[in-house]
CSV table of C-alpha atoms and ligand atoms in Angstrom, one decimal:
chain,number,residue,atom,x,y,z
A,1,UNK,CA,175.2,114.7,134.8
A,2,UNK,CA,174.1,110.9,135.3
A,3,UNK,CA,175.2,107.6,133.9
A,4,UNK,CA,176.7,104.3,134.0
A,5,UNK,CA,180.2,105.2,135.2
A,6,UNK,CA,179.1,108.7,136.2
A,7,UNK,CA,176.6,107.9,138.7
A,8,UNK,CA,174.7,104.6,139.1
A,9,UNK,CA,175.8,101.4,136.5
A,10,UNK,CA,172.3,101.1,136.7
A,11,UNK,CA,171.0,104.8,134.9
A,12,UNK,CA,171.2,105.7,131.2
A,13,UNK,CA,173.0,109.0,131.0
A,14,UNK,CA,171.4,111.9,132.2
A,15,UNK,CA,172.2,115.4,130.1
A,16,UNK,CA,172.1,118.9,130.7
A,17,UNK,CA,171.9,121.8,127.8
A,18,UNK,CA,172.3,125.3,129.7
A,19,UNK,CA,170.1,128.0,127.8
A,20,UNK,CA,169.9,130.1,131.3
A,21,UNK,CA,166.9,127.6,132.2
A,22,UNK,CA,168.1,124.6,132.3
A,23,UNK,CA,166.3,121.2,130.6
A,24,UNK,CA,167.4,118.1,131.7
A,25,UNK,CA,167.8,115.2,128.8
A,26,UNK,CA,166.7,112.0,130.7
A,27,UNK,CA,166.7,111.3,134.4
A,28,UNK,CA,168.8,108.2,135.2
A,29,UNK,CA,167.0,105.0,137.2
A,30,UNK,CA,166.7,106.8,140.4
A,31,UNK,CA,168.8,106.1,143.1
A,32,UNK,CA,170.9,108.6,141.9
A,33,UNK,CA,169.1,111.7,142.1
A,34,UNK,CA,170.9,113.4,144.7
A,35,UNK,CA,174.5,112.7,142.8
A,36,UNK,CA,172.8,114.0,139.6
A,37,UNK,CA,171.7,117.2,141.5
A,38,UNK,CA,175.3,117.6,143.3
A,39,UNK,CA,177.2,117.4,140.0
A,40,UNK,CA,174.9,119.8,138.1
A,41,UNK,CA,175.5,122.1,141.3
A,42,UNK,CA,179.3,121.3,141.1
A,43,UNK,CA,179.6,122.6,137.5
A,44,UNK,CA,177.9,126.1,139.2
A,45,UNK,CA,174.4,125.7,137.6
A,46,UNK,CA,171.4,126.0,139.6
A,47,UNK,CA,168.9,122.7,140.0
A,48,UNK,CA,165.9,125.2,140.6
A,49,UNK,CA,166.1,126.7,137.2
A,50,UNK,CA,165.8,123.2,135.4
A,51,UNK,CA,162.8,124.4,133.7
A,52,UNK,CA,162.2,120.9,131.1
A,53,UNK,CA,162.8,117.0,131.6
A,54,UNK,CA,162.6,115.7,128.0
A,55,UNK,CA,162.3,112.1,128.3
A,56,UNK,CA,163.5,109.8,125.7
A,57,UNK,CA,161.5,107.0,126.2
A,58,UNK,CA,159.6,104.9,129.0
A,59,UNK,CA,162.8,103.2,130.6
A,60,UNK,CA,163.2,103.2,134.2
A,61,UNK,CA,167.0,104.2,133.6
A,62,UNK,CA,166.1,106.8,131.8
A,63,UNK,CA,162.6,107.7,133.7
A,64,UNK,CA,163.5,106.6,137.1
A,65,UNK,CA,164.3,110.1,138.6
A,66,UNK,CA,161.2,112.0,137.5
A,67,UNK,CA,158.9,112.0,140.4
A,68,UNK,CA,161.8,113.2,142.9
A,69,UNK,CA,163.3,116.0,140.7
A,70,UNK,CA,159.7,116.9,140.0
A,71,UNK,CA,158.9,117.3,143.5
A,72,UNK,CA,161.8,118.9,144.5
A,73,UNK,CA,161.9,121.5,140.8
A,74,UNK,CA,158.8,121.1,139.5
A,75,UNK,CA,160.1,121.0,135.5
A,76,UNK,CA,157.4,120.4,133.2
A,77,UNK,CA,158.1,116.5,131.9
A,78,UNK,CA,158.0,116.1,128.1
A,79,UNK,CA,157.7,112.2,126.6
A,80,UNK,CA,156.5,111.3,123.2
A,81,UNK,CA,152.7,109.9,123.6
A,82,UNK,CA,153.5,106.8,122.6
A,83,UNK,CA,155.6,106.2,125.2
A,84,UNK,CA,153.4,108.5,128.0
A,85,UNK,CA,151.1,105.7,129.2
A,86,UNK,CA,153.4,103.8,130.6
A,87,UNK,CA,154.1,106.1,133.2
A,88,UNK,CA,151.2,107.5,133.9
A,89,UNK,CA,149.7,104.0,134.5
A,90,UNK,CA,152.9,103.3,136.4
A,91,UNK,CA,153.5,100.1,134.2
A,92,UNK,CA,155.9,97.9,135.6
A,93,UNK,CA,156.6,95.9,132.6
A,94,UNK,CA,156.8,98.6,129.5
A,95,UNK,CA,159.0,101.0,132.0
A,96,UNK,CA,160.9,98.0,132.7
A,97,UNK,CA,160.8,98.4,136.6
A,98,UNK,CA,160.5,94.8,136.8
A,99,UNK,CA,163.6,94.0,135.3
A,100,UNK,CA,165.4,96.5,137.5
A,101,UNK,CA,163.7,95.2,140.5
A,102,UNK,CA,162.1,98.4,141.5
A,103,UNK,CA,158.8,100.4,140.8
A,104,UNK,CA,158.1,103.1,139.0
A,105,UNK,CA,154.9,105.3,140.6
A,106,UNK,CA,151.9,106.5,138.5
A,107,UNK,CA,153.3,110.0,137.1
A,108,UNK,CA,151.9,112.9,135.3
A,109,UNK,CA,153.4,114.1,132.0
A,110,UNK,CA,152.8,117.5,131.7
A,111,UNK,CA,153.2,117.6,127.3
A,112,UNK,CA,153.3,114.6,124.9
A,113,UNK,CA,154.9,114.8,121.4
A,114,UNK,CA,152.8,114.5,118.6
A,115,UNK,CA,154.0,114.6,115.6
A,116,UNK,CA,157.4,113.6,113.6
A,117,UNK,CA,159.1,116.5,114.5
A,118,UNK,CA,158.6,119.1,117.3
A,119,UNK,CA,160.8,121.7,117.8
A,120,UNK,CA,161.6,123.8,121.0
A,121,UNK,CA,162.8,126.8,121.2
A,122,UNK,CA,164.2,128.9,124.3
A,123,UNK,CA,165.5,132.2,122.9
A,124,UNK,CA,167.1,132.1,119.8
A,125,UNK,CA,168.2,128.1,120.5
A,126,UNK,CA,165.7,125.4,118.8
A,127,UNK,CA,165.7,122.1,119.9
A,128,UNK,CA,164.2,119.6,117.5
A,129,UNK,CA,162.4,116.7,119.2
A,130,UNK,CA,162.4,113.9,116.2
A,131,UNK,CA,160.2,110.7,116.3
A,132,UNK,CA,162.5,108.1,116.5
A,133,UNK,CA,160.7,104.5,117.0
A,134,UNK,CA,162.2,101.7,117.4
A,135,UNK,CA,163.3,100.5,120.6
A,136,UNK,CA,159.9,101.4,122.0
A,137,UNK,CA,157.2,103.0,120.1
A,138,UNK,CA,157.4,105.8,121.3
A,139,UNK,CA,161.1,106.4,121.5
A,140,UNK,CA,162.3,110.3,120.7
A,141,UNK,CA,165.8,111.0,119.4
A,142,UNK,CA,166.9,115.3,120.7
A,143,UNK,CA,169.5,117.6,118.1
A,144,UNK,CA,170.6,121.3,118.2
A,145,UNK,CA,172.8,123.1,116.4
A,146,UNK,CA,175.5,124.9,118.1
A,147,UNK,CA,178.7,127.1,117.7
A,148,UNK,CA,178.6,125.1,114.3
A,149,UNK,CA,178.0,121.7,115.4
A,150,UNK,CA,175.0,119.4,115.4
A,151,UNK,CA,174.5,117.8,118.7
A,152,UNK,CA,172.4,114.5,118.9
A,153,UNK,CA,171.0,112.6,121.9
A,154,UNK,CA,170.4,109.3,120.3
A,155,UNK,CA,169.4,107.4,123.8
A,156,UNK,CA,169.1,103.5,123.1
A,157,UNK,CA,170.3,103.7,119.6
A,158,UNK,CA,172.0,100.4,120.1
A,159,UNK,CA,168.5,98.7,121.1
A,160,UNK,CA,167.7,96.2,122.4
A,161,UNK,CA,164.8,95.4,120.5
A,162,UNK,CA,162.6,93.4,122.2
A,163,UNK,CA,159.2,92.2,121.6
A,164,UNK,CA,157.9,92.9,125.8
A,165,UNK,CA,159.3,97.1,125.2
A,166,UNK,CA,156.9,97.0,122.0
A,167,UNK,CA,160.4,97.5,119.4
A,168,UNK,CA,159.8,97.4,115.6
A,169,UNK,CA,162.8,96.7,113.7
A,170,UNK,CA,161.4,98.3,110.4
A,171,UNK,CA,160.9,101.5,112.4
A,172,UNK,CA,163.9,101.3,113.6
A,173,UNK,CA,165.6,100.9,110.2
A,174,UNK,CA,163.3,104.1,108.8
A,175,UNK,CA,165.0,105.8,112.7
A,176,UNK,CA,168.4,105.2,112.5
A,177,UNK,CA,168.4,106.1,108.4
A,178,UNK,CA,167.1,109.8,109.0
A,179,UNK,CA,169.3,109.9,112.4
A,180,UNK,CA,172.5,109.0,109.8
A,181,UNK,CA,170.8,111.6,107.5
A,182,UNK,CA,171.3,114.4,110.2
A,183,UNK,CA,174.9,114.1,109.6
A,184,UNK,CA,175.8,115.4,113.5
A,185,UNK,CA,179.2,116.1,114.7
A,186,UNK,CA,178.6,114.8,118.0
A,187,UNK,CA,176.1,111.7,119.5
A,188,UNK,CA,175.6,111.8,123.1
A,189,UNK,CA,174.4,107.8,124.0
A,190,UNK,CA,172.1,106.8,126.1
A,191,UNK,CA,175.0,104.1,128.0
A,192,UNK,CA,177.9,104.0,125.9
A,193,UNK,CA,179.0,107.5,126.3
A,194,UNK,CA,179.9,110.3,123.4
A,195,UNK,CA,180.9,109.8,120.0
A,196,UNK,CA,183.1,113.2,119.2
A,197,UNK,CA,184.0,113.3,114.9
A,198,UNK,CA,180.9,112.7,112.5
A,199,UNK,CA,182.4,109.8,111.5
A,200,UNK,CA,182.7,107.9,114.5
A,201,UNK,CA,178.8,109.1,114.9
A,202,UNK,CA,178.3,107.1,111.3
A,203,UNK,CA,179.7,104.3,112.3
A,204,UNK,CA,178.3,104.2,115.8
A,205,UNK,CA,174.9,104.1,114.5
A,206,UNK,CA,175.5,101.7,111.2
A,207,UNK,CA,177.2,99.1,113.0
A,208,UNK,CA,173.9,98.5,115.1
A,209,UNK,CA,172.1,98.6,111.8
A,210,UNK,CA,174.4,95.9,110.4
A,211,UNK,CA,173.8,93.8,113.9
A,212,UNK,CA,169.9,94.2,113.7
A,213,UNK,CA,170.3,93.4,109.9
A,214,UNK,CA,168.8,96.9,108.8
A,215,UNK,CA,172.1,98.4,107.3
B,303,ZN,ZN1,168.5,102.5,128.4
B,304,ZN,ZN1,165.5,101.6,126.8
């Protein structure tokens, strides 16, 4: 729905699953909320029904839309606690506004992940919601299974890992080794887009283990 050559250079990408509601993976930085909106309209879903935000970390490109869609749609936000206080103390520095020279309001997260694994489920579809730190503590990674694939939404898998977002390079080693372990078919990115065969999803994720010297 949203992303670097989608919508704004400056958003991560932005996700939809349909399950009849719809639940939004990610937000973009933004100023792009109103293309995000027009392009889930033009593939004939309705915005009112997004029912979910799940938020893969504290990023502003990846945060940055929440407080309009929430006014206009009222989903319920989901963020892993870790990675809640930085928006709901509107920190300019761990959401990274600062560096996108813009602010980020105080907003309200309406659930907070827990525990290692937290699973979803809208009908008969789970969604797991793994605890994936790394690039920020409280960085989640999303998978389903469908039509005999496993889908993974592995936002900032390629980092960076920086001292200022709170990154941990042994947590990120421990991440990206049960991520590899998940074996999925497909890996939707956070900037660089979709990797479509299983092994183009291995290598994806081990050749930012070998550059952060984890792999
Ligand atoms: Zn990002
Ligand atoms: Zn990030």
């Amino acid at each position: 729905m949203g992303g670097p050559e989608v919508t704004d250079g400056r958003d991560g990408c932005a996700y939809l699953i349909n399950l009849g509601e719809l639940i939004l993976i990610d937000t973009g930085a933004g100023w792009s909320v109103d293309k995000i909106i027009s392009n889930i309209n033009k593939l004939g879903f309705d915005p009112k029904i997004i029912s979910k935000i799940l938020l893969t970390h504290c990023h502003i490109d990846h945060i940055g839309g929440v407080p309009e869609i929430k006014k206009k749609f009222a989903p319920e936000i989901y963020i892993h606690k870790l990675d809640a206080p930085p928006l709901e103390n509107g920190d300019q520095i761990l959401t990274a506004a600062t560096w996108y020279q813009t602010a980020f309001p105080p907003t309200p997260i309406d659930v907070k992940f827990n525990s290692p694994e937290e699973i979803l489920s809208i009908g008969s579809q789970k969604i797991v919601c793994l605890h994936t730190p790394g690039h920020t503590p409280g960085s989640i990674s999303i998978y389903l299974d469908k039509d005999g694939k496993r889908i993974l939404f592995g936002q900032d898998l390629h980092g960076p890992l920086l001292e200022e977002f709170g990154s941990n390079i042994e947590d990120y080693g421990r991440s990206t080794k049960r991520l590899l372990d998940l074996n999925a078919d497909i890996l939707c990115e956070g900037h660089f887009g979709i990797c479509k065969t299983k092994k183009d999803v291995r290598n994806y994720i081990l050749s930012y283990r070998r550059q952060y010297g984890v792999g």
